[in-house]
Coordinates of C-alpha atoms and ligand atoms in Angstrom, one line a residue:
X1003 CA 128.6 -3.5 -65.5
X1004 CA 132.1 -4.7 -65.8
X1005 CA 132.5 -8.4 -65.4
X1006 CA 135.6 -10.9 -65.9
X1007 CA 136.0 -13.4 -68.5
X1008 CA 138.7 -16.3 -69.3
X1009 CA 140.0 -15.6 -72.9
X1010 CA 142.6 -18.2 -72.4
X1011 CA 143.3 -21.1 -71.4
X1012 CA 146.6 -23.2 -70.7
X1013 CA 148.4 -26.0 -69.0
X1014 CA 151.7 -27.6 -67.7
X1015 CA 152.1 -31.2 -67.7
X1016 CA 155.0 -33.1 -66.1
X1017 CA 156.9 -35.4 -68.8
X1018 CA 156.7 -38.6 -66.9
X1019 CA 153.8 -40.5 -66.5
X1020 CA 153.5 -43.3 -64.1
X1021 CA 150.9 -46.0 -64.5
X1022 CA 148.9 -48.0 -62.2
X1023 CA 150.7 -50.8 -62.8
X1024 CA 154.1 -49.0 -61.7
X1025 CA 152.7 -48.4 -58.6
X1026 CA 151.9 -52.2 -58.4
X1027 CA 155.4 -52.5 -58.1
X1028 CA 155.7 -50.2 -55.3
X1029 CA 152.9 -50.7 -53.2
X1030 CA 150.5 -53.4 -52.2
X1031 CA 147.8 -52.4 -54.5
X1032 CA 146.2 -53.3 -58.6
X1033 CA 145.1 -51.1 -61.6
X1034 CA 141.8 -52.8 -60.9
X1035 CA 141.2 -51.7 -57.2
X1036 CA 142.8 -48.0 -58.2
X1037 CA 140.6 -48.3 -61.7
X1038 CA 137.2 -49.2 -60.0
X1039 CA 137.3 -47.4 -56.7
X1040 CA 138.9 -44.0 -58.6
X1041 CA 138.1 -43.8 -62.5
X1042 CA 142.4 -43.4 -62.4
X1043 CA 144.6 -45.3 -64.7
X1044 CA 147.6 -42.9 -65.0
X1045 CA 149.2 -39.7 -63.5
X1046 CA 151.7 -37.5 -64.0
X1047 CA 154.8 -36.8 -61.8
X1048 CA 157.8 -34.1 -61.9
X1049 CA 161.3 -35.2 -62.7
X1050 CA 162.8 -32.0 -63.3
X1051 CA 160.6 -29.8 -63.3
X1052 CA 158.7 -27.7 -60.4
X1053 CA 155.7 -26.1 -59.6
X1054 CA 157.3 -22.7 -61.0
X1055 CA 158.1 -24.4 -64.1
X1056 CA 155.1 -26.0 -64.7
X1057 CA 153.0 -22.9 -64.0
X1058 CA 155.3 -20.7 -66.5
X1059 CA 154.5 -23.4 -68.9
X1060 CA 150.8 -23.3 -68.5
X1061 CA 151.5 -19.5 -68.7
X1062 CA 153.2 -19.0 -71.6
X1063 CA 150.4 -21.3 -73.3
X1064 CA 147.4 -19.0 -72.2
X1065 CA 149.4 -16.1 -72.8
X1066 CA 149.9 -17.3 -76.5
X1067 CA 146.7 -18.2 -77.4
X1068 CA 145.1 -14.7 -75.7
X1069 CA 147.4 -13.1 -78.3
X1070 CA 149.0 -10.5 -75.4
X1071 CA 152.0 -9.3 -74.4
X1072 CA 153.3 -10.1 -70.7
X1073 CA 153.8 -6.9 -69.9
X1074 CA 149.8 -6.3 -69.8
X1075 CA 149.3 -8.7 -67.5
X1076 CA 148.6 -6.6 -64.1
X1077 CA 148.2 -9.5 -61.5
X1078 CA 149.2 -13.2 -61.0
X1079 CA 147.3 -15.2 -58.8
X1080 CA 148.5 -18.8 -58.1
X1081 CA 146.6 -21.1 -56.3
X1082 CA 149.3 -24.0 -54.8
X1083 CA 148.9 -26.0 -51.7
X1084 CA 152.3 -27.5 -52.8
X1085 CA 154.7 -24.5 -53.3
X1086 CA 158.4 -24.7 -54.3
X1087 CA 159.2 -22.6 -51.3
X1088 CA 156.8 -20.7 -49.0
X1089 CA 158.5 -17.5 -49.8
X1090 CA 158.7 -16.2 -52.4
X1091 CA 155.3 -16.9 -54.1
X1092 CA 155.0 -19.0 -57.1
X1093 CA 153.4 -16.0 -58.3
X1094 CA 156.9 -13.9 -58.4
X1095 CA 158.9 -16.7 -59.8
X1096 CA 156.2 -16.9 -63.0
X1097 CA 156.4 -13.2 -63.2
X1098 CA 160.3 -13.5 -63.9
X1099 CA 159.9 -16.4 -66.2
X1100 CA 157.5 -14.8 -68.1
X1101 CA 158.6 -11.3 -68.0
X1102 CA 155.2 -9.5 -66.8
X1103 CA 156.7 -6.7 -65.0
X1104 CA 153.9 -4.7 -64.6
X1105 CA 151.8 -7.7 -62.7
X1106 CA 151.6 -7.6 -58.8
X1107 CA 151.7 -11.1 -57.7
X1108 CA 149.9 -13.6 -55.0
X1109 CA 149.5 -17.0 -54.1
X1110 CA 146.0 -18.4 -52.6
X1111 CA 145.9 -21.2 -50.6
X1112 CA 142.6 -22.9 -50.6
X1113 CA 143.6 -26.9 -51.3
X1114 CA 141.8 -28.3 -54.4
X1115 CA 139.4 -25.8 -54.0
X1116 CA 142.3 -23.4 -54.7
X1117 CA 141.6 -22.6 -58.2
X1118 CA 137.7 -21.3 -57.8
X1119 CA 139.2 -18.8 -55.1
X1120 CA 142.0 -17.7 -57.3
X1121 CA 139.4 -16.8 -60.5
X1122 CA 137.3 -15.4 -57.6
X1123 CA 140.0 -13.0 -56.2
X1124 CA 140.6 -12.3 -60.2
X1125 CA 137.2 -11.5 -60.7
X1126 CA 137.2 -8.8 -57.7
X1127 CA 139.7 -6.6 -58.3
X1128 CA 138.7 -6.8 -62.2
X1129 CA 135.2 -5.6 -61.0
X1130 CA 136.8 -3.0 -58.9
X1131 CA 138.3 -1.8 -62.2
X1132 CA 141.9 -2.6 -59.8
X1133 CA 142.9 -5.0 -63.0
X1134 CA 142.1 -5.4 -66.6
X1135 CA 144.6 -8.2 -67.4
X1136 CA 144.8 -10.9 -65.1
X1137 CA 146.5 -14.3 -65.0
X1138 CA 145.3 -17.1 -62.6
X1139 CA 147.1 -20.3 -62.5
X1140 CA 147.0 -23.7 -60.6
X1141 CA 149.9 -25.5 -59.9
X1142 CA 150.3 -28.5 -57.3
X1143 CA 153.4 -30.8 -56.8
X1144 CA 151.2 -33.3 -54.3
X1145 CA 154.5 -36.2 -55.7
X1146 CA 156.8 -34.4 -53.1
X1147 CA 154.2 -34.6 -50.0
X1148 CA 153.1 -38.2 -50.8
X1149 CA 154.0 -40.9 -48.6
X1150 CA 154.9 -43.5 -51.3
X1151 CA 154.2 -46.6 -49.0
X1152 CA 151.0 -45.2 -47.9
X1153 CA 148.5 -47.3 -50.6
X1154 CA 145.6 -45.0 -49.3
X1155 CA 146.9 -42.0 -50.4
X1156 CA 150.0 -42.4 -53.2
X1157 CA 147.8 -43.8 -56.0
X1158 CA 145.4 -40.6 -56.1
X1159 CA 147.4 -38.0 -56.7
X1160 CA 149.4 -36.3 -59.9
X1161 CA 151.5 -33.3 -60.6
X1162 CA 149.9 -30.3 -63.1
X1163 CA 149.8 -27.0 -63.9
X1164 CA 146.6 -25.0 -65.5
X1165 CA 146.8 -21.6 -66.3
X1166 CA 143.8 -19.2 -67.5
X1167 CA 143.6 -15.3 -68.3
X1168 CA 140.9 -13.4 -67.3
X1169 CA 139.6 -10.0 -68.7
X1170 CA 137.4 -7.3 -68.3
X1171 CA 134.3 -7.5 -70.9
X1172 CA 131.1 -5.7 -71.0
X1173 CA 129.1 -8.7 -71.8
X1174 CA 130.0 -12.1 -70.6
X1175 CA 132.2 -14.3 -68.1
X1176 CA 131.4 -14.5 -64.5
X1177 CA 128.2 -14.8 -63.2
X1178 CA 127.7 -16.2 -60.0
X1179 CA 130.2 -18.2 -57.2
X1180 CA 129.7 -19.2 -53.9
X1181 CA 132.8 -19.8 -51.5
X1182 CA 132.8 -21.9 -48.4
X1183 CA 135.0 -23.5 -45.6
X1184 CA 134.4 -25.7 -42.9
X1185 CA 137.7 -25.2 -40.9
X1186 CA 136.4 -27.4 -37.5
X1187 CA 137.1 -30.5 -39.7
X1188 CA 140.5 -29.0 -41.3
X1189 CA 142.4 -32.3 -39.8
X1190 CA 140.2 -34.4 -42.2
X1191 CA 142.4 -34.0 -45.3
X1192 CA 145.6 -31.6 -45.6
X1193 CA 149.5 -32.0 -45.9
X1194 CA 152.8 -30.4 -45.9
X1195 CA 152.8 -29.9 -41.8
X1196 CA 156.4 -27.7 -41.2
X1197 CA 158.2 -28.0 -37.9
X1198 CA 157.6 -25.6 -35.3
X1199 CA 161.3 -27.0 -33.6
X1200 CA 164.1 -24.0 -32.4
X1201 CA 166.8 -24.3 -29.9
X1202 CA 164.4 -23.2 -27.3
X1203 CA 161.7 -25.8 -27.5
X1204 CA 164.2 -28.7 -27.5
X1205 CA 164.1 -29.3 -31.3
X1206 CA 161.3 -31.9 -31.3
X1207 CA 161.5 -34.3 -33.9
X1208 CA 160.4 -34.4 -37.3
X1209 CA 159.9 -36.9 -40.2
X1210 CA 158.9 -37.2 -43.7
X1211 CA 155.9 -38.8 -42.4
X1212 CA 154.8 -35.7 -40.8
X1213 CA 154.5 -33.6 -43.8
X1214 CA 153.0 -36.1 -45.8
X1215 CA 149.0 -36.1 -47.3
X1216 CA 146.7 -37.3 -44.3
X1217 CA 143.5 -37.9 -45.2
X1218 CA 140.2 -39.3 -44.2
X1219 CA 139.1 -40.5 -47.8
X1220 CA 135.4 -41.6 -46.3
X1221 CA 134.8 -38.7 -44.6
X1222 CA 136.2 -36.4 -47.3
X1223 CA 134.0 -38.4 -50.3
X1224 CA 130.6 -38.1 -47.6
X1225 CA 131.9 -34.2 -47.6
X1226 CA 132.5 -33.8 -51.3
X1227 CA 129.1 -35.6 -52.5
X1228 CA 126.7 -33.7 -50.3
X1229 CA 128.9 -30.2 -50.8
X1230 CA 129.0 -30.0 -54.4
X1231 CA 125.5 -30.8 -55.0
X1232 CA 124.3 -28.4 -52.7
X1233 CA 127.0 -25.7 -54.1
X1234 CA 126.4 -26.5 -57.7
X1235 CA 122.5 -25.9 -57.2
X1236 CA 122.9 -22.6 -55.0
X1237 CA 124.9 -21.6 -57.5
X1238 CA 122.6 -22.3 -60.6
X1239 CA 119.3 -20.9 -58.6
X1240 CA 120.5 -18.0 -57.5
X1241 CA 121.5 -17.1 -61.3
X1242 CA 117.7 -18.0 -62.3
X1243 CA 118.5 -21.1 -64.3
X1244 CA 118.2 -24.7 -64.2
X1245 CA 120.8 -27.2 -65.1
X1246 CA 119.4 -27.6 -68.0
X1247 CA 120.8 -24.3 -69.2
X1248 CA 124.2 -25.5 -68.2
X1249 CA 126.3 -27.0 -70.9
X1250 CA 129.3 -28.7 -69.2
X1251 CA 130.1 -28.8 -65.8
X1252 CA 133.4 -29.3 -64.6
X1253 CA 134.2 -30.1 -61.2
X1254 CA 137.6 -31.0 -59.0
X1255 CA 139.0 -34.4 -60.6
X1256 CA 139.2 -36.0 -57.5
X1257 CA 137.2 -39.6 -57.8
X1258 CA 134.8 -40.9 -61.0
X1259 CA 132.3 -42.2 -58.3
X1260 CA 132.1 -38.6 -56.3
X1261 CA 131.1 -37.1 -59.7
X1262 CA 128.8 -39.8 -60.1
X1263 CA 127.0 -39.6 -57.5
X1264 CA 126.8 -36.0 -57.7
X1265 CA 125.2 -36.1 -61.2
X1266 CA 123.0 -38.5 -59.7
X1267 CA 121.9 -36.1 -57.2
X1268 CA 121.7 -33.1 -59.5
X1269 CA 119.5 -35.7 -62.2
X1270 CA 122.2 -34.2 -64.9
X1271 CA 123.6 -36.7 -67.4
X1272 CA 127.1 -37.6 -66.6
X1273 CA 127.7 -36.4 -70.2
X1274 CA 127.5 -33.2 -68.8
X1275 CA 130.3 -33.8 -66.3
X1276 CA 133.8 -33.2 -68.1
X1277 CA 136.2 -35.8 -67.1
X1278 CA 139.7 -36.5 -67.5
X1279 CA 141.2 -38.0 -63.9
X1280 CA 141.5 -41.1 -65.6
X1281 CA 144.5 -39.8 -67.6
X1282 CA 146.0 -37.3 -64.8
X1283 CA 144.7 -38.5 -61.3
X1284 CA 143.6 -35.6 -58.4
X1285 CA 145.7 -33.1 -59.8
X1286 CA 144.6 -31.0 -56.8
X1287 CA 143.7 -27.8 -57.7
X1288 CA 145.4 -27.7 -61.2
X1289 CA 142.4 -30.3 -62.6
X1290 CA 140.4 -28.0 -63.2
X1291 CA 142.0 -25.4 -65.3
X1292 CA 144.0 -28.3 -67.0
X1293 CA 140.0 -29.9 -67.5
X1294 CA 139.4 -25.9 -69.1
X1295 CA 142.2 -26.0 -71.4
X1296 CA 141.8 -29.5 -73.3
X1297 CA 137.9 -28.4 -73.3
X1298 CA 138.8 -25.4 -75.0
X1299 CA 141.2 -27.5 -77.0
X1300 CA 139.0 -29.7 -78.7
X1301 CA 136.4 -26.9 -79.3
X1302 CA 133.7 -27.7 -76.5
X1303 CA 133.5 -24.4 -75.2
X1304 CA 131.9 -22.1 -77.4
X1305 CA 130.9 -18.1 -77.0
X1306 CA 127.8 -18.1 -74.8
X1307 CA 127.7 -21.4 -72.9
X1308 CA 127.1 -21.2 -69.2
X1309 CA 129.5 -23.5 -67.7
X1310 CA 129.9 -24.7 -64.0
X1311 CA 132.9 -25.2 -62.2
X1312 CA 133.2 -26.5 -58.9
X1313 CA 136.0 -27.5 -56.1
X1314 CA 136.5 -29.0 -52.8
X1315 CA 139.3 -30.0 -50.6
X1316 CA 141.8 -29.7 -47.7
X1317 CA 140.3 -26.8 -45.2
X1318 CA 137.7 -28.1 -45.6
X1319 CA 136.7 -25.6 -48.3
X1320 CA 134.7 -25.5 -51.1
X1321 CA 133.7 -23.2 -54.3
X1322 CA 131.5 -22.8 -57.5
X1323 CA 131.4 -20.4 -60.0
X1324 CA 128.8 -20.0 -62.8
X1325 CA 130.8 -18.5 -65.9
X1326 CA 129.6 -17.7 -69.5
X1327 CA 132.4 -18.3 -72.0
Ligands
UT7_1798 O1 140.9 -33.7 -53.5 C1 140.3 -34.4 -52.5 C2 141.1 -35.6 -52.1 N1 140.6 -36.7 -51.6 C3 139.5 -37.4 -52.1 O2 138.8 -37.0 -52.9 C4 139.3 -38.8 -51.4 C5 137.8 -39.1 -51.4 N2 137.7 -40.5 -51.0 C6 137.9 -41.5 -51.9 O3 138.1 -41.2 -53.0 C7 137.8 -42.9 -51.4 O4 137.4 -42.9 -50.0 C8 139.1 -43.7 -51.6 C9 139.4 -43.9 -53.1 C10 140.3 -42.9 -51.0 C11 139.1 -45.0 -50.9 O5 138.0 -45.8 -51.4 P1 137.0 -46.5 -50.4 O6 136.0 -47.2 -51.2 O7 136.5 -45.5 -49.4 O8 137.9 -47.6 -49.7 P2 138.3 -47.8 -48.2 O9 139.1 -46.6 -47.6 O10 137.0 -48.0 -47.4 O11 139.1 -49.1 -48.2 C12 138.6 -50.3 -48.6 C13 139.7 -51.4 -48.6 C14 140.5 -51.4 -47.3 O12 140.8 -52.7 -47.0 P3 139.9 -53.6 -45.9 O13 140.1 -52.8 -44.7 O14 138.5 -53.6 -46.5 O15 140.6 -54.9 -45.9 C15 141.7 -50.7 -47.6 O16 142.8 -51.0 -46.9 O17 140.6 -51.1 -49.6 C16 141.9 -51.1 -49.1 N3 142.7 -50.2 -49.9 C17 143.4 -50.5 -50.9 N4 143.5 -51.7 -51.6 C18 144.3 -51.8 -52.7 C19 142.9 -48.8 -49.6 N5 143.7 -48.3 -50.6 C20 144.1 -49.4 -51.4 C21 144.8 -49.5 -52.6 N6 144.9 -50.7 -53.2 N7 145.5 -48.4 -53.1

């Protein structure tokens, strides 16, 4: 049976990082309030580059490292909830930078979830022997829908890009996934709102404000904690296993105290949990590829380990996948 497994992985980091205690200057907030209610100390945010940019550079790194040539590559998949325009894709603008002409290209939309639907749209048409060579990236420029005098919201988020390519393989990669939404409670988190105004309806007015992040955080940390427990063990069951056969798991950066409660839940040592949102902040749906790619960097992800990965966000939506690297 054909499966789909990442060979690569890669990421796109903005050049400036802004600390906690630059945002001290900005709004009424501490490094020790952001520290101790987050696990975040720094993030990173665009200057001159956008989400096209940092996804060619995540990209170009995967693309590298799986030793190819862009011109096998026959899909692109971005997942972005913060796109540099809404047409054309991300996708399309990668595909230039990169020069994979032979790639059809999409965006998904799915929030921070974004990246476990991406891999699972890879892993369908691989299956369906539709695609051989496939390249999924996540790339999210939250900086440019953050209200930076909203203290609830602007000290959470970053700007990244992780890239991964996926391939078909008669012996290992995915395994199992389950995807979820819960659209009656989409106006719980979300952002980017666009105006609906034309000459006909009066032109109602519209502000910055308006497309800005809105977000229940309680609500949306009750939602994450119960979620990705419950995903992360239908996942692991349903495969036969326990979590003791998983090596690492790796779920949305989003808050240190969500995971920890999680592992708490699941009885799994927060060892297993790879973390890194102390360094990049809720990179949306570019934390975890990003997570992949310095895992894979420093050698913790070795041929044969069942790894977890799991999402959740904006929608609301959710997703898990079980893969074996
Ligand atoms: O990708 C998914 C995206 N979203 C999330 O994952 C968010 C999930 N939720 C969370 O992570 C947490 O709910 C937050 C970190 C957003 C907030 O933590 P909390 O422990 O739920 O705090 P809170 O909203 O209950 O606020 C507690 C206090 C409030 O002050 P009062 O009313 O007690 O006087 C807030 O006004 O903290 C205040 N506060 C701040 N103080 C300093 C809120 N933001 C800040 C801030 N600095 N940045």
């Amino acid at each position: 049976m054909i499966k789909s497994e990442i060979i690569a992985t890669g990421a796109g980091i903005p050049k400036k990082t802004v600390t906690n205690f630059d945002l001290e200057k900005i709004v009424d907030t501490s490094d020790e309030w952001i520290y101790t209610r987050t696990g975040i100390k720094e993030r990173h945010v665009v200057m001159d580059e956008t989400g096209a940019t940092l996804a060619a550079e995540a990209a170009k790194e995967a693309i590298g490292k799986a030793g190819i040539d862009p011109k096998e590559i026959d899909m692109i998949v971005v997942s972005t909830c913060s796109p540099d325009y809404l047409t054309p894709t991300v996708g399309c603008m990668v595909q230039k930078e990169i020069g994979a002409v032979n790639a059809s290209c999409m965006d998904v939309s799915a929030a921070c979830a974004g990246f476990i639907f991406a891999v699972s749209v890879a892993d369908k048409y691989i299956r369906a022997s539709a695609a051989k060579t496939v390249l999924v990236i996540a790339s999210e420029v939250l900086s440019k829908f953050t209200n930076w005098e909203d203290r609830t919201t602007c000290v959470l988020f970053g700007d990244a890009a992780g890239a991964v390519i996926m391939r078909a393989s008669e012996d290992r990669g995915i395994i199992k996934e389950e995807l979820g939404s819960k659209g009656e409670d989409w106006e719980v988190l979300g952002n980017g709102k666009l105006p609906t105004a034309n000459c006909f309806n009066g032109m109602p007015k519209f502000t910055q404000d308006d497309t800005s992040i809105f977000m229940d955080g309680r609500e949306v940390f009750k939602f994450a904690t119960t979620k990705l427990k419950e995903s992360i063990c239908n996942v692991v069951e349903s495969a036969g296993l326990t979590m003791d056969d998983i090596k690492f798991f790796v779920p949305h950066q989003a808050n240190t105290r969500i995971i920890e409660v999680v592992a708490k839940k699941l009885k799994v040592d927060m060892d297993k949990f790879y973390m890194n949102i102390e360094r990049y902040g809720n990179t949306s749906s570019a934390s975890i590829p990003v997570a992949l790619k310095e895992m894979d960097d420093n050698g913790l992800l070795n041929k044969g380990d069942k790894i977890i990965l799991s999402g959740f966000g904006g929608g609301l939506s959710w997703g898990t996948i079980l893969v074996e690297w």
